[in-house]
mmCIF file of C-alpha atoms and ligand atoms in Angstrom:
data_model
loop_
_atom_site.group_PDB
_atom_site.id
_atom_site.type_symbol
_atom_site.label_atom_id
_atom_site.label_comp_id
_atom_site.label_asym_id
_atom_site.label_seq_id
_atom_site.Cartn_x
_atom_site.Cartn_y
_atom_site.Cartn_z
ATOM 1 C CA MET A 1 -0.044 0.007 0.015
ATOM 2 C CA LEU A 2 2.860 2.367 0.909
ATOM 3 C CA LEU A 3 4.819 1.300 -2.088
ATOM 4 C CA ASP A 4 1.823 1.929 -4.019
ATOM 5 C CA SER A 5 1.311 5.474 -2.878
ATOM 6 C CA PHE A 6 4.973 6.082 -3.282
ATOM 7 C CA LEU A 7 4.901 4.785 -6.950
ATOM 8 C CA GLY A 8 1.848 7.095 -7.366
ATOM 9 C CA TRP A 9 4.340 9.974 -7.230
ATOM 10 C CA PHE A 10 6.328 8.763 -10.154
ATOM 11 C CA SER A 11 3.625 7.263 -12.362
ATOM 12 C CA MET A 12 0.031 8.248 -13.057
ATOM 13 C CA ASP A 13 -2.330 5.148 -13.132
ATOM 14 C CA MET A 14 -5.198 5.763 -15.345
ATOM 15 C CA GLY A 15 -8.549 4.476 -16.380
ATOM 16 C CA ILE A 16 -9.528 4.588 -20.050
ATOM 17 C CA ASP A 17 -13.016 4.389 -21.698
ATOM 18 C CA LEU A 18 -11.890 3.364 -25.111
ATOM 19 C CA GLY A 19 -15.135 4.424 -26.926
ATOM 20 C CA THR A 20 -16.085 4.150 -30.624
ATOM 21 C CA CYS A 21 -16.738 7.899 -30.704
ATOM 22 C CA THR A 22 -15.083 9.378 -27.604
ATOM 23 C CA THR A 23 -12.210 8.232 -25.444
ATOM 24 C CA LEU A 24 -12.151 9.378 -21.784
ATOM 25 C CA VAL A 25 -9.220 8.975 -19.443
ATOM 26 C CA CYS A 26 -9.361 9.463 -15.714
ATOM 27 C CA VAL A 27 -6.669 9.582 -13.075
ATOM 28 C CA ARG A 28 -7.026 8.297 -9.501
ATOM 29 C CA ASN A 29 -8.234 11.089 -7.232
ATOM 30 C CA ARG A 30 -8.362 13.566 -10.103
ATOM 31 C CA GLY A 31 -11.282 12.450 -12.102
ATOM 32 C CA ILE A 32 -11.665 12.743 -15.833
ATOM 33 C CA VAL A 33 -8.625 14.570 -17.293
ATOM 34 C CA LEU A 34 -9.026 13.819 -20.994
ATOM 35 C CA ASN A 35 -12.228 13.647 -23.185
ATOM 36 C CA GLU A 36 -11.443 13.640 -26.966
ATOM 37 C CA PRO A 37 -12.867 12.121 -30.189
ATOM 38 C CA SER A 38 -11.521 8.553 -31.017
ATOM 39 C CA VAL A 39 -10.085 9.889 -34.418
ATOM 40 C CA VAL A 40 -6.729 9.694 -35.903
ATOM 41 C CA ALA A 41 -5.577 11.610 -39.071
ATOM 42 C CA VAL A 42 -3.176 9.709 -41.225
ATOM 43 C CA ARG A 43 -1.459 10.079 -44.550
ATOM 44 C CA LYS A 44 -3.689 8.372 -47.082
ATOM 45 C CA GLY A 45 -2.939 4.751 -47.660
ATOM 46 C CA THR A 46 -0.381 4.583 -44.884
ATOM 47 C CA ASN A 47 -0.559 4.120 -41.066
ATOM 48 C CA ILE A 48 1.607 7.345 -40.713
ATOM 49 C CA VAL A 49 -0.183 9.663 -38.111
ATOM 50 C CA LEU A 50 0.167 13.272 -39.135
ATOM 51 C CA ASN A 51 2.073 15.973 -37.137
ATOM 52 C CA ASN A 52 4.484 13.501 -35.827
ATOM 53 C CA GLY A 53 1.855 11.319 -34.183
ATOM 54 C CA GLU A 54 0.023 14.293 -32.702
ATOM 55 C CA ALA A 55 -2.989 14.354 -35.189
ATOM 56 C CA VAL A 56 -5.322 12.524 -32.779
ATOM 57 C CA GLY A 57 -8.474 13.482 -31.023
ATOM 58 C CA PHE A 58 -9.919 17.111 -31.379
ATOM 59 C CA VAL A 59 -7.276 17.974 -34.060
ATOM 60 C CA ALA A 60 -8.083 14.953 -36.079
ATOM 61 C CA ARG A 61 -11.827 15.409 -35.925
ATOM 62 C CA GLU A 62 -11.456 18.771 -37.331
ATOM 63 C CA MET A 63 -10.089 16.975 -40.369
ATOM 64 C CA LEU A 64 -12.952 14.383 -40.498
ATOM 65 C CA GLY A 65 -14.981 14.694 -43.778
ATOM 66 C CA LYS A 66 -13.002 17.854 -44.665
ATOM 67 C CA THR A 67 -9.734 16.154 -45.472
ATOM 68 C CA PRO A 68 -7.825 17.162 -48.565
ATOM 69 C CA GLY A 69 -6.837 14.331 -50.956
ATOM 70 C CA SER A 70 -3.712 13.235 -49.290
ATOM 71 C CA ILE A 71 -4.976 12.978 -45.670
ATOM 72 C CA SER A 72 -7.681 10.481 -44.230
ATOM 73 C CA ALA A 73 -9.212 10.811 -40.700
ATOM 74 C CA ILE A 74 -9.875 7.348 -39.333
ATOM 75 C CA ARG A 75 -12.020 6.232 -36.479
ATOM 76 C CA PRO A 76 -10.188 2.996 -35.635
ATOM 77 C CA LEU A 77 -12.955 1.570 -33.312
ATOM 78 C CA LYS A 78 -15.723 2.899 -35.569
ATOM 79 C CA ASP A 79 -17.932 -0.302 -35.456
ATOM 80 C CA GLY A 80 -16.821 -1.517 -32.110
ATOM 81 C CA VAL A 81 -14.188 -3.634 -33.607
ATOM 82 C CA ILE A 82 -10.518 -2.539 -33.869
ATOM 83 C CA SER A 83 -10.267 -2.183 -37.610
ATOM 84 C CA ASP A 84 -6.771 -1.199 -37.398
ATOM 85 C CA PHE A 85 -4.325 -2.185 -34.622
ATOM 86 C CA GLU A 86 -1.479 0.264 -35.512
ATOM 87 C CA ILE A 87 -3.695 3.176 -35.680
ATOM 88 C CA THR A 88 -5.532 2.186 -32.454
ATOM 89 C CA GLU A 89 -2.114 1.891 -30.818
ATOM 90 C CA ALA A 90 -1.035 5.472 -32.195
ATOM 91 C CA MET A 91 -4.173 6.834 -30.818
ATOM 92 C CA LEU A 92 -3.837 5.285 -27.219
ATOM 93 C CA SER A 93 -0.241 6.163 -27.181
ATOM 94 C CA TYR A 94 -1.141 9.805 -27.869
ATOM 95 C CA PHE A 95 -3.726 9.776 -25.098
ATOM 96 C CA ILE A 96 -1.329 8.084 -22.510
ATOM 97 C CA ARG A 97 1.361 10.534 -23.316
ATOM 98 C CA LYS A 98 -0.831 13.449 -23.089
ATOM 99 C CA VAL A 99 -2.073 12.424 -19.485
ATOM 100 C CA HIS A 100 1.215 10.972 -18.277
ATOM 101 C CA GLY A 101 3.513 13.739 -19.588
ATOM 102 C CA ARG A 102 6.209 13.037 -21.974
ATOM 103 C CA GLY A 103 9.134 11.306 -20.208
ATOM 104 C CA GLY A 104 8.489 13.665 -17.134
ATOM 105 C CA ARG A 105 7.890 10.643 -14.943
ATOM 106 C CA LEU A 106 9.945 8.012 -13.911
ATOM 107 C CA VAL A 107 7.652 4.968 -13.865
ATOM 108 C CA ARG A 108 5.195 3.873 -16.558
ATOM 109 C CA PRO A 109 1.523 3.963 -15.498
ATOM 110 C CA ARG A 110 -0.784 0.996 -14.778
ATOM 111 C CA VAL A 111 -3.807 1.211 -17.029
ATOM 112 C CA VAL A 112 -7.321 -0.096 -16.647
ATOM 113 C CA ILE A 113 -9.202 -0.091 -19.974
ATOM 114 C CA ALA A 114 -12.844 -0.719 -20.525
ATOM 115 C CA VAL A 115 -13.617 -2.721 -23.700
ATOM 116 C CA PRO A 116 -16.945 -3.864 -25.148
ATOM 117 C CA SER A 117 -17.893 -7.201 -23.816
ATOM 118 C CA GLY A 118 -18.588 -8.299 -27.318
ATOM 119 C CA ILE A 119 -15.055 -8.032 -28.748
ATOM 120 C CA THR A 120 -13.107 -11.331 -29.472
ATOM 121 C CA ALA A 121 -10.289 -12.728 -27.494
ATOM 122 C CA VAL A 122 -7.930 -11.524 -30.267
ATOM 123 C CA GLU A 123 -9.222 -8.084 -30.102
ATOM 124 C CA ARG A 124 -8.977 -8.081 -26.281
ATOM 125 C CA ARG A 125 -5.365 -9.255 -26.663
ATOM 126 C CA ALA A 126 -4.598 -6.451 -29.214
ATOM 127 C CA VAL A 127 -5.914 -3.808 -26.757
ATOM 128 C CA ILE A 128 -3.535 -5.095 -24.117
ATOM 129 C CA ASP A 129 -0.716 -5.167 -26.476
ATOM 130 C CA SER A 130 -1.321 -1.858 -27.954
ATOM 131 C CA ALA A 131 -1.455 -0.168 -24.520
ATOM 132 C CA GLU A 132 1.755 -1.870 -23.528
ATOM 133 C CA ARG A 133 3.484 -0.593 -26.611
ATOM 134 C CA ALA A 134 1.893 2.857 -25.947
ATOM 135 C CA GLY A 135 3.600 3.140 -22.651
ATOM 136 C CA ALA A 136 1.711 1.144 -19.952
ATOM 137 C CA ARG A 137 3.642 -0.880 -17.467
ATOM 138 C CA LYS A 138 0.603 -3.144 -16.751
ATOM 139 C CA VAL A 139 -2.678 -3.278 -18.453
ATOM 140 C CA TYR A 140 -6.051 -4.518 -17.053
ATOM 141 C CA LEU A 141 -9.111 -4.978 -18.949
ATOM 142 C CA VAL A 142 -12.729 -4.447 -17.605
ATOM 143 C CA ASP A 143 -15.910 -5.163 -19.380
ATOM 144 C CA GLU A 144 -17.641 -2.010 -20.392
ATOM 145 C CA PRO A 145 -21.043 -2.800 -18.958
ATOM 146 C CA MET A 146 -19.446 -3.660 -15.618
ATOM 147 C CA ALA A 147 -17.574 -0.438 -15.657
ATOM 148 C CA ALA A 148 -20.835 1.493 -16.490
ATOM 149 C CA GLY A 149 -22.640 -0.257 -13.659
ATOM 150 C CA ILE A 150 -19.992 0.673 -11.204
ATOM 151 C CA GLY A 151 -19.794 4.229 -12.453
ATOM 152 C CA ALA A 152 -23.427 4.526 -12.205
ATOM 153 C CA GLY A 153 -23.392 3.511 -8.603
ATOM 154 C CA LEU A 154 -25.336 0.414 -9.142
ATOM 155 C CA PRO A 155 -25.185 -2.368 -6.389
ATOM 156 C CA VAL A 156 -23.258 -4.805 -9.062
ATOM 157 C CA THR A 157 -21.470 -6.614 -6.264
ATOM 158 C CA ASP A 158 -24.619 -7.399 -4.310
ATOM 159 C CA PRO A 159 -26.797 -10.676 -4.786
ATOM 160 C CA THR A 160 -29.367 -8.747 -6.774
ATOM 161 C CA ALA A 161 -29.561 -8.018 -10.546
ATOM 162 C CA SER A 162 -28.443 -4.888 -12.033
ATOM 163 C CA MET A 163 -29.148 -4.155 -15.811
ATOM 164 C CA ILE A 164 -27.261 -1.568 -17.990
ATOM 165 C CA VAL A 165 -28.071 -0.613 -21.590
ATOM 166 C CA ASP A 166 -25.093 1.450 -22.934
ATOM 167 C CA ILE A 167 -25.901 3.007 -26.364
ATOM 168 C CA GLY A 168 -22.599 4.160 -27.848
ATOM 169 C CA GLY A 169 -21.608 5.449 -31.293
ATOM 170 C CA GLY A 170 -20.748 2.051 -32.870
ATOM 171 C CA THR A 171 -21.964 -0.398 -30.361
ATOM 172 C CA THR A 172 -24.822 -1.121 -27.814
ATOM 173 C CA GLU A 173 -23.983 -3.161 -24.890
ATOM 174 C CA VAL A 174 -26.698 -4.800 -22.693
ATOM 175 C CA ALA A 175 -25.835 -6.663 -19.559
ATOM 176 C CA ILE A 176 -27.387 -7.974 -16.496
ATOM 177 C CA MET A 177 -25.042 -8.187 -13.516
ATOM 178 C CA SER A 178 -24.973 -9.628 -10.090
ATOM 179 C CA LEU A 179 -22.355 -10.620 -7.375
ATOM 180 C CA ALA A 180 -19.798 -8.660 -9.384
ATOM 181 C CA ASP A 181 -20.137 -10.719 -12.430
ATOM 182 C CA ILE A 182 -21.981 -10.455 -15.692
ATOM 183 C CA ALA A 183 -24.780 -13.076 -15.850
ATOM 184 C CA ASN A 184 -26.123 -12.347 -19.216
ATOM 185 C CA CYS A 185 -24.967 -9.900 -22.037
ATOM 186 C CA GLU A 186 -25.498 -9.063 -25.550
ATOM 187 C CA SER A 187 -23.457 -6.696 -27.593
ATOM 188 C CA ILE A 188 -24.421 -5.415 -31.051
ATOM 189 C CA ARG A 189 -22.410 -3.337 -33.578
ATOM 190 C CA ILE A 190 -25.331 -0.786 -33.776
ATOM 191 C CA GLY A 191 -25.450 2.627 -32.013
ATOM 192 C CA GLY A 192 -25.717 6.372 -32.609
ATOM 193 C CA ASP A 193 -23.875 6.193 -35.945
ATOM 194 C CA ASP A 194 -26.491 3.949 -37.412
ATOM 195 C CA MET A 195 -29.016 6.670 -36.465
ATOM 196 C CA ASP A 196 -27.124 9.263 -38.278
ATOM 197 C CA GLU A 197 -26.831 6.814 -41.290
ATOM 198 C CA GLY A 198 -30.603 6.457 -41.066
ATOM 199 C CA ILE A 199 -31.074 10.126 -41.445
ATOM 200 C CA ILE A 200 -28.561 10.398 -44.196
ATOM 201 C CA ASN A 201 -30.474 7.727 -46.156
ATOM 202 C CA HIS A 202 -33.918 9.207 -45.588
ATOM 203 C CA LEU A 203 -32.876 12.636 -46.894
ATOM 204 C CA LYS A 204 -31.200 11.119 -49.996
ATOM 205 C CA LYS A 205 -34.247 8.873 -50.743
ATOM 206 C CA THR A 206 -37.066 11.427 -50.061
ATOM 207 C CA TYR A 207 -35.422 14.795 -51.055
ATOM 208 C CA ASN A 208 -32.438 13.829 -53.262
ATOM 209 C CA LEU A 209 -30.454 15.852 -50.705
ATOM 210 C CA LEU A 210 -26.806 14.685 -49.705
ATOM 211 C CA ILE A 211 -25.614 15.580 -46.209
ATOM 212 C CA GLY A 212 -22.580 14.577 -44.196
ATOM 213 C CA GLU A 213 -22.228 12.610 -41.068
ATOM 214 C CA ALA A 214 -21.624 15.633 -38.878
ATOM 215 C CA ARG A 215 -24.774 17.324 -40.147
ATOM 216 C CA ALA A 216 -26.811 14.275 -39.662
ATOM 217 C CA GLU A 217 -25.588 13.874 -36.072
ATOM 218 C CA LYS A 218 -26.690 17.660 -35.568
ATOM 219 C CA VAL A 219 -30.144 16.804 -36.926
ATOM 220 C CA LYS A 220 -30.412 13.794 -34.655
ATOM 221 C CA ILE A 221 -29.416 15.903 -31.570
ATOM 222 C CA GLN A 222 -31.609 18.789 -32.381
ATOM 223 C CA ILE A 223 -34.792 17.106 -33.451
ATOM 224 C CA GLY A 224 -34.226 13.235 -33.239
ATOM 225 C CA SER A 225 -36.523 11.057 -31.065
ATOM 226 C CA ALA A 226 -37.492 7.512 -30.209
ATOM 227 C CA SER A 227 -41.186 8.181 -29.303
ATOM 228 C CA PRO A 228 -43.638 10.949 -30.087
ATOM 229 C CA LEU A 229 -42.860 14.409 -28.649
ATOM 230 C CA GLU A 230 -45.227 16.644 -26.723
ATOM 231 C CA GLU A 231 -44.538 19.235 -29.412
ATOM 232 C CA GLU A 232 -42.984 18.069 -32.570
ATOM 233 C CA LEU A 233 -40.085 20.055 -33.968
ATOM 234 C CA THR A 234 -38.824 21.126 -37.271
ATOM 235 C CA MET A 235 -35.388 22.178 -38.576
ATOM 236 C CA GLU A 236 -33.752 23.592 -41.650
ATOM 237 C CA VAL A 237 -31.028 21.575 -43.139
ATOM 238 C CA ALA A 238 -28.580 22.219 -45.960
ATOM 239 C CA GLY A 239 -26.843 19.751 -48.250
ATOM 240 C CA ARG A 240 -26.112 19.003 -51.960
ATOM 241 C CA ASP A 241 -28.962 18.169 -54.336
ATOM 242 C CA THR A 242 -28.061 14.821 -55.982
ATOM 243 C CA ILE A 243 -29.642 15.644 -59.350
ATOM 244 C CA SER A 244 -28.558 19.238 -59.881
ATOM 245 C CA GLY A 245 -25.252 18.895 -57.842
ATOM 246 C CA LEU A 246 -25.952 22.299 -56.109
ATOM 247 C CA PRO A 247 -26.317 23.302 -52.569
ATOM 248 C CA ARG A 248 -29.958 23.441 -51.346
ATOM 249 C CA LYS A 249 -31.853 23.820 -48.080
ATOM 250 C CA ILE A 250 -35.097 22.051 -46.898
ATOM 251 C CA VAL A 251 -37.107 21.990 -43.761
ATOM 252 C CA ILE A 252 -37.567 18.599 -42.036
ATOM 253 C CA THR A 253 -39.806 17.509 -39.155
ATOM 254 C CA SER A 254 -39.161 15.347 -35.967
ATOM 255 C CA GLU A 255 -41.783 12.958 -37.236
ATOM 256 C CA GLU A 256 -39.961 12.001 -40.340
ATOM 257 C CA ILE A 257 -36.623 11.794 -38.573
ATOM 258 C CA ARG A 258 -38.249 9.529 -35.933
ATOM 259 C CA GLU A 259 -39.299 7.260 -38.717
ATOM 260 C CA SER A 260 -35.783 7.129 -40.253
ATOM 261 C CA LEU A 261 -34.392 6.161 -36.771
ATOM 262 C CA LYS A 262 -36.908 3.367 -36.218
ATOM 263 C CA GLU A 263 -34.734 0.503 -37.556
ATOM 264 C CA THR A 264 -31.809 1.266 -35.195
ATOM 265 C CA ILE A 265 -34.235 1.725 -32.289
ATOM 266 C CA ALA A 266 -35.849 -1.525 -33.023
ATOM 267 C CA ALA A 267 -32.420 -3.331 -33.150
ATOM 268 C CA ILE A 268 -31.661 -1.876 -29.709
ATOM 269 C CA ILE A 269 -35.047 -2.858 -28.283
ATOM 270 C CA ASP A 270 -34.469 -6.557 -29.700
ATOM 271 C CA THR A 271 -31.214 -6.715 -27.956
ATOM 272 C CA VAL A 272 -32.707 -5.563 -24.619
ATOM 273 C CA THR A 273 -35.459 -8.163 -24.767
ATOM 274 C CA ALA A 274 -33.174 -10.920 -26.022
ATOM 275 C CA THR A 275 -31.044 -10.334 -23.035
ATOM 276 C CA LEU A 276 -34.124 -10.343 -20.669
ATOM 277 C CA GLU A 277 -35.428 -13.533 -22.173
ATOM 278 C CA LYS A 278 -32.168 -15.256 -21.297
ATOM 279 C CA ALA A 279 -31.903 -14.153 -17.610
ATOM 280 C CA GLU A 280 -32.407 -16.517 -14.724
ATOM 281 C CA PRO A 281 -35.901 -16.242 -13.324
ATOM 282 C CA GLU A 282 -34.559 -15.031 -10.032
ATOM 283 C CA LEU A 283 -32.440 -12.271 -11.705
ATOM 284 C CA ALA A 284 -35.363 -11.250 -13.790
ATOM 285 C CA ALA A 285 -37.672 -11.044 -10.916
ATOM 286 C CA ASP A 286 -35.157 -8.571 -9.196
ATOM 287 C CA LEU A 287 -35.400 -6.349 -12.343
ATOM 288 C CA ILE A 288 -39.132 -5.542 -11.567
ATOM 289 C CA ASP A 289 -37.799 -3.536 -8.629
ATOM 290 C CA ASN A 290 -34.382 -2.512 -9.910
ATOM 291 C CA GLY A 291 -35.463 -1.537 -13.402
ATOM 292 C CA ILE A 292 -32.903 -0.786 -16.371
ATOM 293 C CA HIS A 293 -30.235 1.814 -16.231
ATOM 294 C CA ILE A 294 -29.500 3.327 -19.656
ATOM 295 C CA CYS A 295 -26.382 5.283 -20.425
ATOM 296 C CA GLY A 296 -24.045 6.225 -23.378
ATOM 297 C CA GLY A 297 -24.471 9.132 -25.680
ATOM 298 C CA GLY A 298 -27.153 7.357 -27.681
ATOM 299 C CA SER A 299 -29.456 7.235 -24.637
ATOM 300 C CA LEU A 300 -29.710 11.005 -24.783
ATOM 301 C CA LEU A 301 -31.937 10.707 -27.828
ATOM 302 C CA ARG A 302 -35.306 11.900 -26.710
ATOM 303 C CA GLY A 303 -37.714 9.112 -25.590
ATOM 304 C CA THR A 304 -35.137 6.352 -25.571
ATOM 305 C CA ASP A 305 -36.091 5.510 -21.925
ATOM 306 C CA ALA A 306 -39.719 5.609 -22.745
ATOM 307 C CA VAL A 307 -39.528 3.201 -25.630
ATOM 308 C CA LEU A 308 -37.432 0.748 -23.568
ATOM 309 C CA ALA A 309 -40.012 0.848 -20.650
ATOM 310 C CA ASN A 310 -42.668 0.153 -23.103
ATOM 311 C CA ALA A 311 -41.092 -2.751 -24.721
ATOM 312 C CA THR A 312 -40.157 -4.430 -21.538
ATOM 313 C CA GLY A 313 -42.615 -3.446 -19.010
ATOM 314 C CA LEU A 314 -39.778 -2.332 -16.620
ATOM 315 C CA LYS A 315 -38.842 0.931 -15.292
ATOM 316 C CA THR A 316 -35.940 2.719 -16.934
ATOM 317 C CA PHE A 317 -33.620 5.200 -15.376
ATOM 318 C CA MET A 318 -31.096 7.477 -17.147
ATOM 319 C CA VAL A 319 -27.745 7.276 -15.522
ATOM 320 C CA ASP A 320 -26.444 10.708 -14.177
ATOM 321 C CA ASP A 321 -23.947 12.075 -16.623
ATOM 322 C CA PRO A 322 -24.537 9.064 -19.092
ATOM 323 C CA LEU A 323 -21.459 9.932 -21.264
ATOM 324 C CA SER A 324 -18.968 9.487 -18.417
ATOM 325 C CA ALA A 325 -20.309 6.507 -16.552
ATOM 326 C CA VAL A 326 -17.781 3.970 -17.926
ATOM 327 C CA ALA A 327 -14.757 6.227 -17.285
ATOM 328 C CA ARG A 328 -15.991 6.877 -13.627
ATOM 329 C CA GLY A 329 -16.302 3.017 -13.405
ATOM 330 C CA THR A 330 -12.616 2.606 -14.490
ATOM 331 C CA SER A 331 -11.590 5.111 -11.863
ATOM 332 C CA VAL A 332 -13.183 3.042 -9.169
ATOM 333 C CA TYR A 333 -11.338 -0.036 -10.522
ATOM 334 C CA LEU A 334 -8.230 1.963 -10.154
ATOM 335 C CA GLU A 335 -9.032 2.820 -6.408
ATOM 336 C CA ASN A 336 -9.600 -0.860 -5.698
ATOM 337 C CA LEU A 337 -6.790 -2.311 -7.923
ATOM 338 C CA GLU A 338 -4.905 -3.926 -5.059
ATOM 339 C CA GLN A 339 -8.031 -6.102 -4.279
ATOM 340 C CA TRP A 340 -9.478 -6.650 -7.609
ATOM 341 C CA LYS A 341 -6.483 -7.015 -9.911
ATOM 342 C CA ASP A 342 -6.251 -10.855 -9.599
ATOM 343 C CA THR A 343 -9.776 -11.160 -11.037
ATOM 344 C CA MET A 344 -9.223 -9.000 -14.025
ATOM 345 C CA GLU A 345 -7.653 -9.936 -17.415
ATOM 346 C CA HIS A 346 -4.292 -8.374 -17.558
ATOM 347 C CA SER A 347 -0.987 -8.247 -19.404
ATOM 348 C CA GLU A 348 1.528 -10.956 -18.749
ATOM 349 C CA TYR A 349 4.585 -9.015 -17.749
ATOM 350 C CA GLY A 350 5.236 -5.656 -16.087
ATOM 351 C CA TRP A 351 5.197 -5.353 -12.329
ATOM 352 C CA GLU A 352 1.999 -4.675 -10.575
HETATM 353 P P1 ADP B 1 -18.720 5.620 -27.525
HETATM 354 O O1 ADP B 1 -18.814 5.014 -26.059
HETATM 355 O O2 ADP B 1 -19.121 4.385 -28.474
HETATM 356 O O3 ADP B 1 -17.557 6.494 -27.704
HETATM 357 P P2 ADP B 1 -20.707 7.615 -26.545
HETATM 358 O O4 ADP B 1 -21.271 7.102 -25.417
HETATM 359 O O5 ADP B 1 -19.760 8.701 -26.332
HETATM 360 O O6 ADP B 1 -20.044 6.560 -27.588
HETATM 361 O O7 ADP B 1 -21.971 8.191 -27.488
HETATM 362 C C1 ADP B 1 -21.696 8.660 -28.803
HETATM 363 C C2 ADP B 1 -22.903 8.688 -29.514
HETATM 364 O O8 ADP B 1 -23.967 9.443 -28.841
HETATM 365 C C3 ADP B 1 -22.888 9.453 -30.929
HETATM 366 O O9 ADP B 1 -23.542 8.602 -31.861
HETATM 367 C C4 ADP B 1 -23.495 10.641 -30.632
HETATM 368 O O10 ADP B 1 -24.276 11.069 -31.821
HETATM 369 C C5 ADP B 1 -24.581 10.268 -29.784
HETATM 370 N N1 ADP B 1 -25.142 11.487 -28.982
HETATM 371 C C6 ADP B 1 -24.525 12.359 -28.259
HETATM 372 N N2 ADP B 1 -25.268 13.275 -27.657
HETATM 373 C C7 ADP B 1 -26.585 12.949 -28.186
HETATM 374 C C8 ADP B 1 -27.868 13.397 -27.908
HETATM 375 N N3 ADP B 1 -28.136 14.678 -27.231
HETATM 376 N N4 ADP B 1 -28.903 12.852 -28.564
HETATM 377 C C9 ADP B 1 -28.771 11.735 -29.422
HETATM 378 N N5 ADP B 1 -27.593 11.260 -29.538
HETATM 379 C C10 ADP B 1 -26.459 11.844 -28.954
HETATM 380 MG MG1 MG B 2 -19.129 3.934 -24.482
#
């Protein structure tokens, strides 16, 4: 314990929520210290990160969709899978360096990383290897829904069921937990990005209007919904006409946007009900009192809690600060690393 706090002076242990849209990093006793888009800008056709490895996060997002021919901005975790190991590693390395300081500290940090529960053993291994090469001395993995439950303050270690639905950009994770373990979980590679995609397709099909991903996300946040609104909304949106090729503006309504999001919402609902159907009867019974807790950026879509309550007959609760629940959970793991580390999947080498 003493040695641990002594080492704390020299290294800065960190918890990382490696999200498909956003990466958050927290440091023990300091809370969230980094919150940046999971984006990397590279020279086209290569794995060379621009600006000497510094074109990551906010800097790289600025380039997304507006990149000149020789540059591409990549989201290495876009669909919840690591599409490119080298680029993921470059991204982790940049974030770890940014938080830990460049060579300023003597001891490399221990790192707790939350990963989607649906990723393969090979991908889990790749995350550990990337973080090691990116400068961690020891890497521990936690399942994202477990971290979310802990971050949300749910009684996940008690002999009662807690249920988390985490709707991210590229994935949705649904899990029922009890006694510090995941009893049932489902993970689908569908999330907020697919809602944006639905909006893009609707505008193209109905109005011959092409819009980009960033604008589609704005539409979703401004007027998107999963269930009817008390007062329906409208919004003006600009894009390029697919026939004339010229810029054009139209007015769209929240009803038609809701329709374009239907498929994604239905997939999320199906995943939630499928998870419930597989639950042990005792745990299912607990959920009548405990309800479902929802988090992740996608849960901010208006009416998401209502449609889930409707489909399952259970109470639904929005987690406070739903975008940071996973990161806050990793920080609880950091605080308890001494007790919990033996139960966590971790790197083989490096002293604890
Ligand atoms: P990840 O954990 O995969 O990085 P996040 O939990 O950060 O994802 O959620 C990102 C998703 O949440 C994006 O698709 C984003 O568009 C969506 N999002 C963020 N804010 C809102 C909002 N107010 N309404 C609807 N969707 C939102
Ligand atoms: Mg997430």
